[in-house]
Coordinates of C-alpha atoms and ligand atoms in Angstrom, one line a residue:
X1 CA -76.9 31.4 44.0
X2 CA -75.6 34.6 45.2
X3 CA -72.5 35.1 43.0
X4 CA -71.9 38.7 42.4
X5 CA -70.2 40.2 39.4
X6 CA -66.4 40.2 39.5
X7 CA -65.2 43.1 41.5
X8 CA -62.5 45.2 39.9
X9 CA -60.5 48.1 41.0
X10 CA -58.3 50.6 39.1
X11 CA -55.0 49.6 40.6
X12 CA -52.6 51.8 38.6
X13 CA -54.0 55.1 39.5
X14 CA -53.8 56.5 43.0
X15 CA -53.9 60.2 43.4
X16 CA -50.7 62.1 44.1
X17 CA -52.3 63.4 47.2
X18 CA -52.1 61.2 50.3
X19 CA -55.3 60.4 52.1
X20 CA -55.7 61.5 55.8
X21 CA -53.6 59.4 58.3
X22 CA -50.5 57.3 57.6
X23 CA -50.6 55.1 54.5
X24 CA -49.8 51.4 54.7
X25 CA -46.9 50.6 52.3
X26 CA -47.7 46.8 52.5
X27 CA -49.6 45.6 49.5
X28 CA -48.8 48.5 47.2
X29 CA -47.5 47.4 43.8
X30 CA -44.1 49.0 42.9
X31 CA -45.8 51.7 40.7
X32 CA -48.3 52.4 43.5
X33 CA -45.5 52.7 46.1
X34 CA -43.6 55.0 43.8
X35 CA -46.6 57.3 43.5
X36 CA -47.2 57.2 47.2
X37 CA -43.6 58.2 47.9
X38 CA -43.7 61.0 45.4
X39 CA -47.0 62.3 46.9
X40 CA -45.3 62.4 50.3
X41 CA -42.4 64.5 48.9
X42 CA -39.8 62.1 47.6
X43 CA -38.2 63.7 44.6
X44 CA -39.4 61.9 41.4
X45 CA -35.8 61.1 40.3
X46 CA -35.1 59.2 43.5
X47 CA -38.5 57.5 43.8
X48 CA -37.7 54.3 41.9
X49 CA -34.5 53.7 43.9
X50 CA -36.3 54.4 47.2
X51 CA -39.0 51.9 46.3
X52 CA -36.3 49.2 45.6
X53 CA -34.7 49.9 49.0
X54 CA -37.9 50.0 51.1
X55 CA -39.3 47.0 49.2
X56 CA -36.3 45.0 50.2
X57 CA -36.5 46.0 53.8
X58 CA -40.2 45.1 54.0
X59 CA -40.4 41.9 51.9
X60 CA -36.9 40.5 51.9
X61 CA -36.0 41.0 55.5
X62 CA -39.4 41.5 57.2
X63 CA -38.5 44.9 58.8
X64 CA -41.5 47.0 59.9
X65 CA -39.7 49.9 61.6
X66 CA -38.4 52.7 59.3
X67 CA -35.6 53.5 61.8
X68 CA -34.0 50.1 61.1
X69 CA -33.8 50.9 57.3
X70 CA -30.2 51.9 57.7
X71 CA -29.4 52.6 54.0
X72 CA -31.8 55.5 54.1
X73 CA -30.8 58.8 55.6
X74 CA -32.0 59.5 59.2
X75 CA -34.0 62.5 57.9
X76 CA -35.7 60.5 55.2
X77 CA -36.5 57.7 57.7
X78 CA -38.2 60.2 60.0
X79 CA -40.2 61.6 57.0
X80 CA -41.3 58.1 56.1
X81 CA -42.3 57.3 59.7
X82 CA -44.5 60.4 59.7
X83 CA -46.5 59.5 56.6
X84 CA -46.4 55.8 56.3
X85 CA -46.7 52.6 58.3
X86 CA -45.7 49.0 57.5
X87 CA -48.7 47.2 58.9
X88 CA -49.8 43.5 58.8
X89 CA -52.9 42.0 60.4
X90 CA -53.0 41.5 64.1
X91 CA -52.7 37.9 65.4
X92 CA -55.6 37.3 67.8
X93 CA -55.0 33.6 68.4
X94 CA -52.5 31.0 67.4
X95 CA -53.2 27.3 67.7
X96 CA -50.9 24.4 67.1
X97 CA -52.3 21.0 66.2
X98 CA -50.9 17.6 67.3
X99 CA -49.6 17.2 63.8
X100 CA -47.8 20.5 63.8
X101 CA -50.3 22.4 61.7
X102 CA -50.6 26.0 62.9
X103 CA -53.8 28.0 62.6
X104 CA -53.8 31.8 63.1
X105 CA -56.9 33.9 63.6
X106 CA -56.0 37.4 62.5
X107 CA -57.9 40.7 62.9
X108 CA -58.1 43.2 60.0
X109 CA -59.6 46.7 59.6
X110 CA -63.2 46.9 60.7
X111 CA -62.7 44.3 63.4
X112 CA -63.2 41.4 60.9
X113 CA -61.3 38.2 61.3
X114 CA -59.9 35.6 59.0
X115 CA -57.9 32.4 59.4
X116 CA -54.6 31.3 58.0
X117 CA -53.3 27.8 58.2
X118 CA -49.7 26.6 58.0
X119 CA -49.1 23.0 57.1
X120 CA -45.5 21.7 57.7
X121 CA -44.5 18.7 55.6
X122 CA -41.2 16.8 55.4
X123 CA -39.6 18.8 52.6
X124 CA -41.8 21.9 52.5
X125 CA -44.4 23.9 54.3
X126 CA -47.6 25.2 52.8
X127 CA -49.5 28.3 53.8
X128 CA -53.2 28.3 53.2
X129 CA -54.2 32.0 52.6
X130 CA -57.6 33.6 52.8
X131 CA -58.9 36.0 50.1
X132 CA -62.2 37.2 51.6
X133 CA -63.9 37.4 55.0
X134 CA -66.5 34.6 54.5
X135 CA -67.6 33.9 50.9
X136 CA -70.5 35.0 48.8
X137 CA -70.8 31.5 47.4
X138 CA -72.7 28.9 49.3
X139 CA -71.2 25.5 48.6
X140 CA -73.2 23.3 50.7
X141 CA -70.3 21.2 52.1
X142 CA -68.2 24.2 53.1
X143 CA -68.1 25.8 56.5
X144 CA -66.9 29.2 55.1
X145 CA -69.9 29.3 52.8
X146 CA -72.2 29.4 55.9
X147 CA -70.6 32.6 57.1
X148 CA -72.8 35.6 56.2
X149 CA -70.6 38.5 56.6
X150 CA -68.3 39.1 53.6
X151 CA -65.8 41.6 52.5
X152 CA -62.9 41.4 50.1
X153 CA -59.4 41.5 51.6
X154 CA -57.1 44.1 50.4
X155 CA -53.7 43.2 48.8
X156 CA -52.1 44.3 52.1
X157 CA -54.2 41.9 54.1
X158 CA -53.5 39.1 51.7
X159 CA -49.7 39.5 51.6
X160 CA -49.8 40.4 55.3
X161 CA -50.9 36.9 56.0
X162 CA -47.7 35.6 54.5
X163 CA -45.7 38.1 56.5
X164 CA -47.5 37.1 59.8
X165 CA -46.7 33.5 59.2
X166 CA -43.0 34.2 58.4
X167 CA -42.8 36.2 61.6
X168 CA -44.2 33.3 63.6
X169 CA -41.9 30.8 61.8
X170 CA -38.9 33.1 62.5
X171 CA -38.1 32.9 58.8
X172 CA -36.9 36.3 57.7
X173 CA -33.3 36.3 56.6
X174 CA -30.8 38.6 58.4
X175 CA -30.9 42.1 56.9
X176 CA -28.2 42.5 54.4
X177 CA -28.1 38.8 53.4
X178 CA -30.0 37.2 50.5
X179 CA -33.7 36.4 50.4
X180 CA -33.1 32.9 51.8
X181 CA -33.9 31.2 48.5
X182 CA -30.8 29.0 48.8
X183 CA -31.8 26.7 51.6
X184 CA -35.2 24.9 52.1
X185 CA -37.9 27.1 53.4
X186 CA -40.3 26.5 56.2
X187 CA -42.9 28.5 54.2
X188 CA -42.2 27.2 50.6
X189 CA -45.7 27.0 49.1
X190 CA -48.8 29.1 49.1
X191 CA -52.3 27.8 48.4
X192 CA -55.2 30.2 48.0
X193 CA -57.5 27.7 49.6
X194 CA -58.5 29.5 52.8
X195 CA -61.6 31.5 53.2
X196 CA -63.2 33.1 50.2
X197 CA -63.3 32.8 46.4
X198 CA -60.0 34.3 45.1
X199 CA -61.4 35.0 41.7
X200 CA -64.1 37.3 43.1
X201 CA -61.2 39.4 44.5
X202 CA -59.0 39.2 41.5
X203 CA -57.0 42.4 41.6
X204 CA -56.0 42.2 45.3
X205 CA -55.1 38.6 45.0
X206 CA -53.0 39.3 41.9
X207 CA -51.2 42.2 43.5
X208 CA -50.5 40.2 46.6
X209 CA -49.2 37.2 44.7
X210 CA -47.0 39.5 42.5
X211 CA -45.3 40.6 45.7
X212 CA -45.0 37.0 47.0
X213 CA -43.3 36.2 43.7
X214 CA -41.1 39.3 43.4
X215 CA -37.5 38.3 43.4
X216 CA -36.6 41.3 45.6
X217 CA -39.5 40.4 47.8
X218 CA -40.7 37.2 49.3
X219 CA -39.4 35.5 46.2
X220 CA -41.5 32.3 45.9
X221 CA -41.7 30.7 42.5
X222 CA -45.0 31.0 40.6
X223 CA -45.1 27.2 40.5
X224 CA -45.2 27.1 44.3
X225 CA -48.4 29.2 44.4
X226 CA -51.8 27.5 43.7
X227 CA -55.0 29.3 43.3
X228 CA -58.2 27.3 44.0
X229 CA -61.4 28.4 42.4
X230 CA -65.0 27.1 42.5
X231 CA -65.1 27.9 38.8
X232 CA -65.5 31.6 38.0
X233 CA -65.1 30.9 34.3
X234 CA -64.5 34.4 32.9
X235 CA -61.6 35.0 35.3
X236 CA -59.8 31.7 34.7
X237 CA -57.8 32.8 31.7
X238 CA -56.8 36.0 33.5
X239 CA -55.3 33.9 36.2
X240 CA -52.8 32.5 33.8
X241 CA -52.1 35.8 32.0
X242 CA -51.9 38.1 35.0
X243 CA -50.7 35.9 37.9
X244 CA -49.2 32.9 36.2
X245 CA -49.6 30.6 39.2
X246 CA -50.9 27.1 39.3
X247 CA -54.6 26.4 39.1
X248 CA -56.9 24.1 41.1
X249 CA -60.6 23.7 40.5
X250 CA -63.1 22.7 43.1
X251 CA -64.8 20.2 40.8
X252 CA -66.5 17.9 43.2
X253 CA -69.3 16.5 41.0
X254 CA -69.6 14.9 37.6
X255 CA -73.1 15.8 36.6
X256 CA -74.7 19.3 36.6
X257 CA -77.5 18.1 38.7
X258 CA -75.2 17.2 41.6
X259 CA -72.7 20.0 41.0
X260 CA -75.6 22.6 41.1
X261 CA -76.2 21.5 44.6
X262 CA -72.7 21.2 45.9
X263 CA -71.1 24.1 44.1
X264 CA -74.0 26.5 43.2
X265 CA -71.8 28.7 40.9
X266 CA -72.4 25.7 38.5
X267 CA -75.8 27.2 37.8
X268 CA -74.1 30.2 36.3
X269 CA -71.2 28.3 34.6
X270 CA -71.9 24.6 34.1
X271 CA -69.5 21.7 33.9
X272 CA -69.1 22.0 30.1
X273 CA -68.4 25.7 30.2
X274 CA -65.9 25.1 33.0
X275 CA -64.2 22.3 31.2
X276 CA -64.0 24.5 28.1
X277 CA -62.2 27.2 30.1
X278 CA -59.8 24.7 31.6
X279 CA -59.0 23.2 28.2
X280 CA -58.2 26.7 27.0
X281 CA -56.1 27.6 30.1
X282 CA -53.0 29.1 28.6
X283 CA -50.6 27.7 31.1
X284 CA -51.8 24.1 31.3
X285 CA -49.2 21.6 30.1
X286 CA -47.9 18.2 31.2
X287 CA -45.5 19.8 33.5
X288 CA -48.1 22.3 34.8
X289 CA -51.2 20.3 35.2
X290 CA -54.5 21.6 36.6
X291 CA -55.5 20.1 39.9
X292 CA -59.1 18.8 40.0
X293 CA -60.1 18.9 43.7
X294 CA -62.8 16.4 44.5
X295 CA -64.4 16.2 48.0
X296 CA -65.5 12.7 48.9
X297 CA -69.1 12.8 50.2
X298 CA -70.7 9.6 51.3
X299 CA -73.4 8.5 48.8
X300 CA -73.4 11.9 47.0
X301 CA -70.6 12.0 44.5
X302 CA -68.4 9.0 45.3
X303 CA -69.7 6.1 43.1
X304 CA -67.7 4.2 40.5
X305 CA -69.7 5.8 37.8
X306 CA -68.7 9.2 39.2
X307 CA -65.0 8.2 39.0
X308 CA -65.5 7.1 35.4
X309 CA -67.4 10.2 34.4
X310 CA -64.7 12.4 36.0
X311 CA -62.0 10.7 33.8
X312 CA -64.3 11.0 30.8
X313 CA -64.7 14.7 31.2
X314 CA -61.0 15.3 31.6
X315 CA -60.1 13.0 28.6
X316 CA -62.7 14.4 26.3
X317 CA -61.4 17.9 26.8
X318 CA -57.7 16.7 26.8
X319 CA -57.0 18.7 30.0
X320 CA -53.5 18.1 31.5
X321 CA -54.8 17.2 35.0
X322 CA -54.1 15.7 38.3
X323 CA -56.9 14.7 40.7
X324 CA -56.8 15.4 44.3
X325 CA -59.3 13.5 46.4
X326 CA -60.3 15.3 49.6
X327 CA -61.9 13.3 52.4
X328 CA -64.8 15.5 53.6
X329 CA -63.9 17.4 56.7
X330 CA -66.9 17.6 59.0
X331 CA -68.0 20.7 60.8
X332 CA -70.8 21.2 63.3
X333 CA -74.1 21.0 61.5
X334 CA -72.6 19.8 58.2
X335 CA -75.3 18.0 56.0
X336 CA -72.9 15.4 54.7
X337 CA -70.7 12.5 55.8
X338 CA -67.2 11.6 54.7
X339 CA -67.0 8.6 52.3
X340 CA -65.5 5.4 53.9
X341 CA -61.8 4.8 53.4
X342 CA -62.7 1.8 51.2
X343 CA -64.9 3.8 49.0
X344 CA -62.2 6.5 48.6
X345 CA -59.6 3.9 47.8
X346 CA -61.9 2.2 45.2
X347 CA -62.6 5.7 43.6
X348 CA -58.9 6.5 43.6
X349 CA -58.1 3.1 42.0
X350 CA -60.4 3.7 39.0
X351 CA -58.7 7.1 38.4
X352 CA -55.2 5.6 38.8
X353 CA -56.0 2.8 36.4
X354 CA -57.1 5.4 33.8
X355 CA -53.6 6.9 34.0
X356 CA -54.0 9.8 36.4
X357 CA -52.3 10.5 39.7
X358 CA -55.0 10.4 42.4
X359 CA -53.5 11.4 45.7
X360 CA -55.8 11.4 48.7
X361 CA -55.3 14.5 50.7
X362 CA -54.6 13.7 54.3
X363 CA -56.7 15.9 56.5
X364 CA -54.4 18.1 58.6
X365 CA -55.0 20.0 61.8
X366 CA -58.5 18.5 62.3
X367 CA -58.2 18.8 66.1
X368 CA -58.0 22.6 65.8
X369 CA -60.6 22.8 62.9
X370 CA -57.9 23.9 60.5
X371 CA -58.7 21.3 57.7
X372 CA -59.9 22.3 54.3
X373 CA -63.3 23.8 54.4
X374 CA -63.5 24.1 58.1
X375 CA -62.5 27.7 58.4
X376 CA -64.8 30.2 59.6
X377 CA -63.9 32.9 62.0
X378 CA -65.1 32.2 65.5
X379 CA -66.5 35.6 66.1
X380 CA -68.8 35.4 63.1
X381 CA -71.6 33.6 64.9
X382 CA -74.3 34.4 62.4
X383 CA -74.2 30.8 61.2
X384 CA -77.1 29.2 59.5
X385 CA -78.8 26.4 61.3
X386 CA -78.4 22.8 60.2
X387 CA -82.1 22.8 59.2
X388 CA -81.6 25.9 57.0
X389 CA -78.6 24.3 55.3
X390 CA -80.4 21.0 54.7
X391 CA -83.4 22.8 53.3
X392 CA -81.3 24.7 50.9
X393 CA -79.5 21.6 49.7
X394 CA -82.9 19.8 49.2
X395 CA -84.3 22.8 47.3
X396 CA -81.2 22.8 45.2
Ligands
SAH401 N1 -63.2 29.2 47.3 C1 -62.1 28.5 46.7 C2 -61.0 28.2 47.6 C3 -61.2 27.9 49.1 S1 -61.8 26.3 49.5 C4 -62.7 27.2 46.2 O1 -63.8 26.8 46.5 O2 -61.9 26.5 45.4 C5 -60.4 25.2 49.3 C6 -60.9 23.8 49.0 O3 -61.5 23.1 50.1 C7 -61.9 23.7 47.9 O4 -61.6 22.7 47.0 C8 -63.1 23.4 48.6 O5 -64.1 22.9 47.8 C9 -62.6 22.4 49.7 N2 -63.6 22.3 50.8 C10 -64.5 23.1 51.3 N3 -65.1 22.6 52.3 C11 -64.6 21.4 52.5 C12 -64.8 20.4 53.5 N4 -65.7 20.6 54.5 N5 -64.1 19.3 53.5 C13 -63.1 19.1 52.5 N6 -62.9 20.0 51.6 C14 -63.6 21.2 51.6
SF4_402 FE1 -66.6 29.7 48.9 FE2 -64.8 27.9 48.1 FE3 -66.3 27.5 50.3 FE4 -67.4 27.4 47.9 S1 -65.8 26.0 48.7 S2 -68.3 28.4 49.7 S3 -66.3 29.0 46.8 S4 -64.8 29.1 50.1

């Protein structure tokens, strides 16, 4: 297990002196943007108002060019253009699946690449956002977990993924009009289920999601944002307090013996500790249930006994829960197979009869390797061999 200590940053204090080169305004919290504007010469008295105006241009209307920010004076716009940029990740490739799923490979500072997936549905559209390049955790069924290179994404790079998708969907409202919250949105939901463990990049994820939720910004409801974690127990309560979004847990096994192998962070915080943190989750209620994600692996975690144990865990701890069964998405060299459809249905049936919703997640975008757990940037070729992965799984 290679879990590192949670990484934290002091987000409220940036010096009133600008670093060399233009500063990216994307991803700054409102207080941070205010500080940055003051450091660049904006009078303190005006700074709050300027933040409001610039914020609206950037996040409400998707404008990147200061010159188009027409409620600011020409001179001020020129000043801003000298000291700041409004930068989002560069799109390297864009693939569209037969089922309409879109996958973007974007490049960020340092030449790193991450993937973003947009999944259109009848009445909504979900963007699957990445929080890290790769992942320090090594869940044995997950393609991202085989990627060696890892760095945390900045808040700018996280919120930038949403902006890039809105660009591609052509979804920014006309400047001067509302934020578009009245009609249905193409991008209506966000899931932090792309590459990386969001709770190992807590502060940047929080700042980015605050911008996504800001009513003068992208203006998505907190109930339309779901953060998925493998079970970083000490950070779970903070998710409710500081972000307030919905929570999903990569549960995947019902005994510590099996979960230690599938989700190695279990060796640090085991099933009972995880269930304790979920039972105490401040936001959980019948209307805001915690999603238990459960990947169906043939002969590994998919028995009737597993289904019964899963229900028992949830009931024993009285956790308001829904269970999402995910047919395993295979990737080259993966050491597991997907459970048969009959097995998945039988498993779902036990859960359903126990009184829980048990939707089976339809794999989307498989033809472009965009399904859950298949993401891994194409340029990061330092992939472990199949033999290496199998050896690690056996060694547990
Ligand atoms: N690191 C976070 C979020 C990213 S993974 C987490 O682990 O929760 C998003 C979901 O996809 C998780 O539930 C993860 O366990 C699941 N997943 C990973 N690899 C998969 C695969 N090959 N097939 C199906 N689901 C997978
Ligand atoms: Fe990381 Fe999540 Fe994949 Fe595990 S399942 S390796 S925590 S991205």
